Amino acid sequence: FEDALHARNEVPILRDLIFAGLAVILILEVTRRTTGWLIPALAGFFISYALFLGKVFPGVWSFSGVTIERLLYRMYFAPDGLFGTIATISSTFVFLFVLFAAFLLKSGAGEFIIKLAVSLLGHTTGGPAKMAVFASGFMGSISGSAVANTVGTGSITIPMMKRMGFKPQFAGGVEAAASTGGQLMPPIMGAGAFIMAQWTQISYLKIIGVAFIPAVMYFLSVAFFIHLRAKKKGLKPLPKEDLPKVTEVLKEGWNFFIPIGVLMYFLIKGNTPTYAASMGIISIVIASWFNKGTRMGPKDILDALALGAQNMVSTGVILLCSGIVVGIVLMVGMGIKFSMLISTIAGGSLFITIVLVALASLILGMGLPVTASYIVLAVLAAPSIEMLMLKDHLIANFGLTAQQALDPNIVNNMIGLIPKEVSEGSLLAAHLLIFWYSQDANVTPPVCLAAYTASGIAGSDPLKTGLESWKLAKGLYLIPIMFIYDPAILFQGPLIRTFENIITGTVGLFVFASFFEGYYFRIINWVERIILAVTAVLLFWPERLTNIGGIILVVLMWIYCTKIKAKKTEEIPA
């Protein structure tokens, strides 16, 4: 077919255009049946913009339009259309990792993870809620879906949290926040991570390597809220004698670590993600036979194949339909136009740009799945963030004015002159921020699917559960700001600065949670909470001097709350 097209000098004939039109219509309809109207409607808007709607827009947004023949050719035959990069990623990397996850779940890994969480954390303060964080982190990195993760682990952890004394809406909020974080945890971070690797030309291994520490910090931030709430309410941990022993649980399921090890081994060795995932799938079947209770027979293998195919259907059609949007955005140059608009509104401010991206992500997330939201935002907004991160470097090293450093055309022409570690670090940080923010619709009202799913299990008010999950997931917003302003947390720059950022950032998240909960080793008043808020800002600020000031305030507040204030409380007569 390609040879015939080349022989015609890339000029499609009527038959080609008919098949192209049918393909577009069928993909839009399959997407509608799978995910609803919003994604096809968005694709329809971009198609209309390219054909005729662009003519009615004023100024920079005006577009003269293309013929239907040209548009169909771009969507069906071009490498940035329906069957271009995104479709290739979907049918190779994404499918094999979805299949890997399906085999792991069918082999019994889900039950093992929950048992391990119970044995490790059940006896700690707020144990059942921390178990949800641990289990959801691991399950989410396998399942790739916050809603599926909420159902899978929440059906066990939410009732346990309620029995311990947590309110239903808090229990549901914990599960939703933890399940959302599962998409951020390597080694499987969802379809968006593979698209990120392809678009940025940064290896998937490097992406999951730099994403690990921020993901751990996110789960710690959720655990901090749980710990403080349990302390504040005086909730007791589960008796240790009632819990399974860690050694017994590991003895039953140690073989589940083998496939993860195999996957990471081949990735580190330099093999492609598809090869690594294939070897991982084979190792799951082999490793399952090391334990009598987890052995996978022919029926289990067929069930895993069916589960993987079912899970891939919705992801696949979303990615194909997103290919329409991406192809048209690239064709009409909308990415550059959007970058210029953001730069104008934000006035060159990186922080305001991040806020605008967060708002856009929330609005898109009300109707778009996480992966589609990431794709749309990445193609539109990532260049703006990257450009603002590079602004100071361009001004200092190339003598550009601030206005020139924010001109997309000038920046694109100079990318090759910028040191690779600087340009690559900015590119990766920008895409990771959008990837993180594209998850926020799972936990942010008014539309928060993971929270609403958890509220159904918890028997709580959906809006209250959504508000709790939004509060618990504050790390989702704060951590990306940390690595945008100082990419050291992504292992960009001196290693000593990376460790400093991890420590101050983690302590800052604890202080921030204490401010929200009103508990810092004891119940605190509003004046003390304001001091903690200032302390958190100092710890998050990307300067060593302010970080030191924040640490000093942390220690002083600890002395005051545990020694001085405690002594005053004891001296008050009964």
mmCIF file of C-alpha atoms in Angstrom, residues 81-242:
data_model
loop_
_atom_site.group_PDB
_atom_site.id
_atom_site.type_symbol
_atom_site.label_atom_id
_atom_site.label_comp_id
_atom_site.label_asym_id
_atom_site.label_seq_id
_atom_site.Cartn_x
_atom_site.Cartn_y
_atom_site.Cartn_z
ATOM 1 C CA GLY A 81 -2.295 11.073 12.319
ATOM 2 C CA LEU A 82 -4.535 8.204 13.371
ATOM 3 C CA PHE A 83 -1.979 5.474 12.793
ATOM 4 C CA GLY A 84 1.079 7.489 13.694
ATOM 5 C CA THR A 85 3.173 7.696 16.836
ATOM 6 C CA ILE A 86 0.342 7.390 19.363
ATOM 7 C CA ALA A 87 -1.191 4.346 17.635
ATOM 8 C CA THR A 88 2.239 2.700 17.471
ATOM 9 C CA ILE A 89 2.782 3.289 21.182
ATOM 10 C CA SER A 90 -0.698 1.924 21.929
ATOM 11 C CA SER A 91 -0.224 -1.292 19.959
ATOM 12 C CA THR A 92 3.284 -2.010 21.263
ATOM 13 C CA PHE A 93 4.417 -0.557 24.592
ATOM 14 C CA VAL A 94 1.015 0.098 26.152
ATOM 15 C CA PHE A 95 -0.618 -3.180 25.136
ATOM 16 C CA LEU A 96 2.224 -5.348 26.407
ATOM 17 C CA PHE A 97 2.364 -3.549 29.760
ATOM 18 C CA VAL A 98 -1.429 -3.807 30.121
ATOM 19 C CA LEU A 99 -1.051 -7.519 29.389
ATOM 20 C CA PHE A 100 1.776 -7.748 31.938
ATOM 21 C CA ALA A 101 -0.523 -6.197 34.559
ATOM 22 C CA ALA A 102 -3.363 -8.572 33.651
ATOM 23 C CA PHE A 103 -1.102 -11.622 34.074
ATOM 24 C CA LEU A 104 0.138 -10.329 37.442
ATOM 25 C CA LEU A 105 -3.402 -9.789 38.712
ATOM 26 C CA LYS A 106 -4.589 -13.192 37.471
ATOM 27 C CA SER A 107 -1.646 -14.875 39.178
ATOM 28 C CA GLY A 108 -2.856 -13.550 42.550
ATOM 29 C CA ALA A 109 -0.511 -10.578 43.031
ATOM 30 C CA GLY A 110 -3.384 -8.340 44.153
ATOM 31 C CA GLU A 111 -4.245 -10.503 47.166
ATOM 32 C CA PHE A 112 -0.565 -10.779 48.080
ATOM 33 C CA ILE A 113 -0.074 -6.991 48.028
ATOM 34 C CA ILE A 114 -3.039 -6.431 50.363
ATOM 35 C CA LYS A 115 -1.834 -9.149 52.767
ATOM 36 C CA LEU A 116 1.654 -7.643 52.769
ATOM 37 C CA ALA A 117 0.228 -4.189 53.503
ATOM 38 C CA VAL A 118 -1.780 -5.587 56.435
ATOM 39 C CA SER A 119 1.238 -7.356 57.923
ATOM 40 C CA LEU A 120 3.584 -4.372 57.523
ATOM 41 C CA LEU A 121 1.374 -1.461 58.572
ATOM 42 C CA GLY A 122 -1.672 -2.803 60.397
ATOM 43 C CA HIS A 123 -0.077 -2.312 63.839
ATOM 44 C CA THR A 124 0.954 1.337 63.213
ATOM 45 C CA THR A 125 -1.040 4.485 64.023
ATOM 46 C CA GLY A 126 -3.843 4.739 61.465
ATOM 47 C CA GLY A 127 -2.782 1.301 60.234
ATOM 48 C CA PRO A 128 -5.738 0.367 57.973
ATOM 49 C CA ALA A 129 -5.560 3.731 56.195
ATOM 50 C CA LYS A 130 -1.793 3.432 55.720
ATOM 51 C CA MET A 131 -2.404 -0.078 54.407
ATOM 52 C CA ALA A 132 -4.636 1.472 51.750
ATOM 53 C CA VAL A 133 -1.808 3.823 50.761
ATOM 54 C CA PHE A 134 0.722 0.989 50.526
ATOM 55 C CA ALA A 135 -1.595 -1.428 48.718
ATOM 56 C CA SER A 136 -2.952 1.184 46.335
ATOM 57 C CA GLY A 137 0.549 2.360 45.483
ATOM 58 C CA PHE A 138 1.591 -1.089 44.373
ATOM 59 C CA MET A 139 -1.745 -2.069 42.844
ATOM 60 C CA GLY A 140 -2.010 1.220 40.968
ATOM 61 C CA SER A 141 1.415 0.782 39.438
ATOM 62 C CA ILE A 142 0.142 -2.547 38.094
ATOM 63 C CA SER A 143 -3.473 -1.815 37.139
ATOM 64 C CA GLY A 144 -2.933 1.599 35.514
ATOM 65 C CA SER A 145 -6.421 2.827 36.479
ATOM 66 C CA ALA A 146 -7.326 4.852 39.570
ATOM 67 C CA VAL A 147 -10.980 3.759 39.471
ATOM 68 C CA ALA A 148 -10.131 0.064 39.037
ATOM 69 C CA ASN A 149 -7.580 0.397 41.827
ATOM 70 C CA THR A 150 -10.167 2.026 44.111
ATOM 71 C CA VAL A 151 -12.577 -0.858 43.561
ATOM 72 C CA GLY A 152 -9.881 -3.534 43.906
ATOM 73 C CA THR A 153 -8.283 -2.380 47.157
ATOM 74 C CA GLY A 154 -11.051 -0.159 48.516
ATOM 75 C CA SER A 155 -13.488 -3.029 48.954
ATOM 76 C CA ILE A 156 -11.089 -4.376 51.609
ATOM 77 C CA THR A 157 -9.397 -1.287 53.068
ATOM 78 C CA ILE A 158 -12.383 1.090 53.357
ATOM 79 C CA PRO A 159 -14.436 -1.188 55.685
ATOM 80 C CA MET A 160 -11.295 -1.709 57.819
ATOM 81 C CA MET A 161 -10.769 2.063 58.104
ATOM 82 C CA LYS A 162 -14.398 2.568 59.130
ATOM 83 C CA ARG A 163 -14.167 -0.156 61.782
ATOM 84 C CA MET A 164 -11.070 1.515 63.201
ATOM 85 C CA GLY A 165 -12.987 4.779 63.723
ATOM 86 C CA PHE A 166 -12.309 6.892 60.634
ATOM 87 C CA LYS A 167 -15.336 8.677 59.188
ATOM 88 C CA PRO A 168 -16.711 7.117 55.962
ATOM 89 C CA GLN A 169 -15.865 10.175 53.850
ATOM 90 C CA PHE A 170 -12.281 10.191 55.152
ATOM 91 C CA ALA A 171 -11.913 6.454 54.461
ATOM 92 C CA GLY A 172 -13.172 6.961 50.913
ATOM 93 C CA GLY A 173 -10.937 9.998 50.447
ATOM 94 C CA VAL A 174 -7.852 8.057 51.551
ATOM 95 C CA GLU A 175 -8.557 5.281 49.072
ATOM 96 C CA ALA A 176 -9.203 7.706 46.196
ATOM 97 C CA ALA A 177 -6.062 9.757 46.913
ATOM 98 C CA ALA A 178 -3.907 6.639 47.269
ATOM 99 C CA SER A 179 -5.335 5.000 44.137
ATOM 100 C CA THR A 180 -4.708 8.152 42.115
ATOM 101 C CA GLY A 181 -1.070 8.071 43.187
ATOM 102 C CA GLY A 182 -0.762 4.558 41.822
ATOM 103 C CA GLN A 183 -0.525 6.015 38.317
ATOM 104 C CA LEU A 184 2.572 7.946 39.381
ATOM 105 C CA MET A 185 4.458 4.960 40.775
ATOM 106 C CA PRO A 186 6.956 3.103 38.544
ATOM 107 C CA PRO A 187 7.508 0.673 36.950
ATOM 108 C CA ILE A 188 4.083 0.911 35.213
ATOM 109 C CA MET A 189 2.824 4.488 35.114
ATOM 110 C CA GLY A 190 -0.009 4.217 32.610
ATOM 111 C CA ALA A 191 -0.175 4.886 28.882
ATOM 112 C CA GLY A 192 0.810 8.538 29.303
ATOM 113 C CA ALA A 193 4.328 7.614 30.428
ATOM 114 C CA PHE A 194 5.007 5.696 27.200
ATOM 115 C CA ILE A 195 3.721 8.604 25.125
ATOM 116 C CA MET A 196 5.962 10.903 27.173
ATOM 117 C CA ALA A 197 8.971 8.717 26.383
ATOM 118 C CA GLN A 198 8.201 8.775 22.665
ATOM 119 C CA TRP A 199 7.498 12.507 22.439
ATOM 120 C CA THR A 200 10.457 13.628 24.530
ATOM 121 C CA GLN A 201 12.821 10.979 23.128
ATOM 122 C CA ILE A 202 13.863 10.267 26.716
ATOM 123 C CA SER A 203 14.130 6.581 27.571
ATOM 124 C CA TYR A 204 11.304 4.988 29.535
ATOM 125 C CA LEU A 205 13.888 3.700 32.018
ATOM 126 C CA LYS A 206 15.068 7.242 32.749
ATOM 127 C CA ILE A 207 11.481 8.474 33.129
ATOM 128 C CA ILE A 208 10.559 5.815 35.689
ATOM 129 C CA GLY A 209 13.916 6.349 37.396
ATOM 130 C CA VAL A 210 13.389 10.064 38.010
ATOM 131 C CA ALA A 211 9.665 9.578 38.746
ATOM 132 C CA PHE A 212 10.241 7.170 41.646
ATOM 133 C CA ILE A 213 11.278 9.646 44.381
ATOM 134 C CA PRO A 214 8.442 12.138 43.681
ATOM 135 C CA ALA A 215 5.959 9.227 43.706
ATOM 136 C CA VAL A 216 7.227 8.016 47.086
ATOM 137 C CA MET A 217 6.967 11.570 48.411
ATOM 138 C CA TYR A 218 3.352 11.708 47.238
ATOM 139 C CA PHE A 219 2.421 8.555 49.152
ATOM 140 C CA LEU A 220 4.260 9.838 52.212
ATOM 141 C CA SER A 221 2.226 13.055 52.021
ATOM 142 C CA VAL A 222 -1.023 11.039 52.100
ATOM 143 C CA ALA A 223 0.336 8.913 54.967
ATOM 144 C CA PHE A 224 1.191 12.085 56.931
ATOM 145 C CA PHE A 225 -2.442 13.225 56.787
ATOM 146 C CA ILE A 226 -3.570 9.783 57.970
ATOM 147 C CA HIS A 227 -1.084 9.661 60.840
ATOM 148 C CA LEU A 228 -2.000 13.140 62.058
ATOM 149 C CA ARG A 229 -5.747 12.492 61.807
ATOM 150 C CA ALA A 230 -5.411 9.231 63.755
ATOM 151 C CA LYS A 231 -3.308 10.936 66.448
ATOM 152 C CA LYS A 232 -5.751 13.823 66.656
ATOM 153 C CA LYS A 233 -8.706 11.450 67.119
ATOM 154 C CA GLY A 234 -6.799 9.166 69.485
ATOM 155 C CA LEU A 235 -7.349 6.075 67.333
ATOM 156 C CA LYS A 236 -5.533 2.929 68.420
ATOM 157 C CA PRO A 237 -3.658 0.670 65.994
ATOM 158 C CA LEU A 238 -4.716 -2.909 65.311
ATOM 159 C CA PRO A 239 -3.357 -5.506 67.765
ATOM 160 C CA LYS A 240 -0.195 -6.992 66.315
ATOM 161 C CA GLU A 241 -1.160 -10.511 67.386
ATOM 162 C CA ASP A 242 -4.272 -10.339 65.172
#
